[in-house]
Amino acid sequence: MPVGFDTDVDAAALGEARWGTAQSVSDFLYLTVGPGIGGGANVTGQILHGLIHPEVGHIRIPHDWQRDP
């Protein structure tokens, strides 16, 4: 049996892609809220991997103070 190692959020995203609500889409982001905010991204049907496990809650989202004071 093949074995692989990944993060819990990527495993949850993979589960949604194979058996859950994301079966019909090729690109999506699976978010978890716990001690941190984690995310697993599926891009063109593949789990997105990088050099580290990103906590998406630490991503700065720019705020347009003129449009939304």
PDB file of C-alpha atoms in Angstrom:
ATOM      1  CA  MET A   1       0.000   0.000   0.000  1.00  0.00           C
ATOM      2  CA  PRO A   2       1.473   3.404  -0.935  1.00  0.00           C
ATOM      3  CA  VAL A   3       2.093   5.702   2.021  1.00  0.00           C
ATOM      4  CA  GLY A   4       2.568   9.462   1.970  1.00  0.00           C
ATOM      5  CA  PHE A   5       3.138  12.220   4.490  1.00  0.00           C
ATOM      6  CA  ASP A   6       1.388  15.557   4.391  1.00  0.00           C
ATOM      7  CA  THR A   7      -0.343  18.070   6.618  1.00  0.00           C
ATOM      8  CA  ASP A   8      -3.739  17.483   8.180  1.00  0.00           C
ATOM      9  CA  VAL A   9      -5.259  20.330   6.172  1.00  0.00           C
ATOM     10  CA  ASP A  10      -3.938  18.980   2.865  1.00  0.00           C
ATOM     11  CA  ALA A  11      -5.342  15.555   3.779  1.00  0.00           C
ATOM     12  CA  ALA A  12      -8.749  17.108   4.490  1.00  0.00           C
ATOM     13  CA  ALA A  13      -8.626  18.983   1.166  1.00  0.00           C
ATOM     14  CA  LEU A  14      -7.724  15.758  -0.633  1.00  0.00           C
ATOM     15  CA  GLY A  15     -10.671  14.026   1.052  1.00  0.00           C
ATOM     16  CA  GLU A  16     -13.052  16.758  -0.078  1.00  0.00           C
ATOM     17  CA  ALA A  17     -11.672  16.522  -3.626  1.00  0.00           C
ATOM     18  CA  ARG A  18     -12.106  12.742  -3.796  1.00  0.00           C
ATOM     19  CA  TRP A  19     -15.249  12.081  -1.752  1.00  0.00           C
ATOM     20  CA  GLY A  20     -16.702  15.421  -0.601  1.00  0.00           C
ATOM     21  CA  THR A  21     -18.272  18.604  -1.821  1.00  0.00           C
ATOM     22  CA  ALA A  22     -15.285  19.581  -3.972  1.00  0.00           C
ATOM     23  CA  GLN A  23     -15.593  16.607  -6.341  1.00  0.00           C
ATOM     24  CA  SER A  24     -16.942  18.762  -9.145  1.00  0.00           C
ATOM     25  CA  VAL A  25     -14.309  21.535  -9.017  1.00  0.00           C
ATOM     26  CA  SER A  26     -10.619  21.554  -9.934  1.00  0.00           C
ATOM     27  CA  ASP A  27      -9.537  24.626  -7.939  1.00  0.00           C
ATOM     28  CA  PHE A  28     -10.479  25.295  -4.329  1.00  0.00           C
ATOM     29  CA  LEU A  29      -9.131  26.275  -0.916  1.00  0.00           C
ATOM     30  CA  TYR A  30      -9.985  24.236   2.181  1.00  0.00           C
ATOM     31  CA  LEU A  31      -9.761  26.268   5.402  1.00  0.00           C
ATOM     32  CA  THR A  32      -9.589  25.045   8.991  1.00  0.00           C
ATOM     33  CA  VAL A  33      -9.941  27.170  12.099  1.00  0.00           C
ATOM     34  CA  GLY A  34      -8.305  25.836  15.258  1.00  0.00           C
ATOM     35  CA  PRO A  35      -5.208  26.973  17.130  1.00  0.00           C
ATOM     36  CA  GLY A  36      -4.253  28.578  13.826  1.00  0.00           C
ATOM     37  CA  ILE A  37      -5.973  29.115  10.496  1.00  0.00           C
ATOM     38  CA  GLY A  38      -4.733  26.502   8.068  1.00  0.00           C
ATOM     39  CA  GLY A  39      -5.438  26.009   4.410  1.00  0.00           C
ATOM     40  CA  GLY A  40      -5.056  23.320   1.820  1.00  0.00           C
ATOM     41  CA  ALA A  41      -5.164  24.453  -1.798  1.00  0.00           C
ATOM     42  CA  ASN A  42      -6.145  22.272  -4.723  1.00  0.00           C
ATOM     43  CA  VAL A  43      -5.049  23.764  -8.055  1.00  0.00           C
ATOM     44  CA  THR A  44      -5.957  22.067 -11.348  1.00  0.00           C
ATOM     45  CA  GLY A  45      -6.879  18.920  -9.446  1.00  0.00           C
ATOM     46  CA  GLN A  46      -3.605  18.655  -7.474  1.00  0.00           C
ATOM     47  CA  ILE A  47      -2.809  19.572  -3.865  1.00  0.00           C
ATOM     48  CA  LEU A  48      -0.530  22.606  -3.862  1.00  0.00           C
ATOM     49  CA  HIS A  49       2.779  22.029  -2.078  1.00  0.00           C
ATOM     50  CA  GLY A  50       5.539  24.453  -1.224  1.00  0.00           C
ATOM     51  CA  LEU A  51       8.654  24.726   0.892  1.00  0.00           C
ATOM     52  CA  ILE A  52       6.740  25.056   4.175  1.00  0.00           C
ATOM     53  CA  HIS A  53       3.277  24.471   5.587  1.00  0.00           C
ATOM     54  CA  PRO A  54       1.638  27.874   5.381  1.00  0.00           C
ATOM     55  CA  GLU A  55      -0.775  29.071   8.016  1.00  0.00           C
ATOM     56  CA  VAL A  56      -3.114  31.095   5.832  1.00  0.00           C
ATOM     57  CA  GLY A  57      -4.248  33.091   8.855  1.00  0.00           C
ATOM     58  CA  HIS A  58      -0.850  34.770   8.794  1.00  0.00           C
ATOM     59  CA  ILE A  59      -1.261  36.101   5.270  1.00  0.00           C
ATOM     60  CA  ARG A  60      -1.674  39.865   5.215  1.00  0.00           C
ATOM     61  CA  ILE A  61      -4.667  41.011   3.200  1.00  0.00           C
ATOM     62  CA  PRO A  62      -4.220  44.614   2.013  1.00  0.00           C
ATOM     63  CA  HIS A  63      -6.884  47.046   3.197  1.00  0.00           C
ATOM     64  CA  ASP A  64      -7.980  49.855   0.890  1.00  0.00           C
ATOM     65  CA  TRP A  65      -8.634  52.573   3.456  1.00  0.00           C
ATOM     66  CA  GLN A  66     -10.075  54.943   0.833  1.00  0.00           C
ATOM     67  CA  ARG A  67     -12.767  52.506  -0.330  1.00  0.00           C
ATOM     68  CA  ASP A  68     -13.385  51.010   3.130  1.00  0.00           C
ATOM     69  CA  PRO A  69     -12.536  53.451   5.953  1.00  0.00           C
TER      70      PRO A  69
END
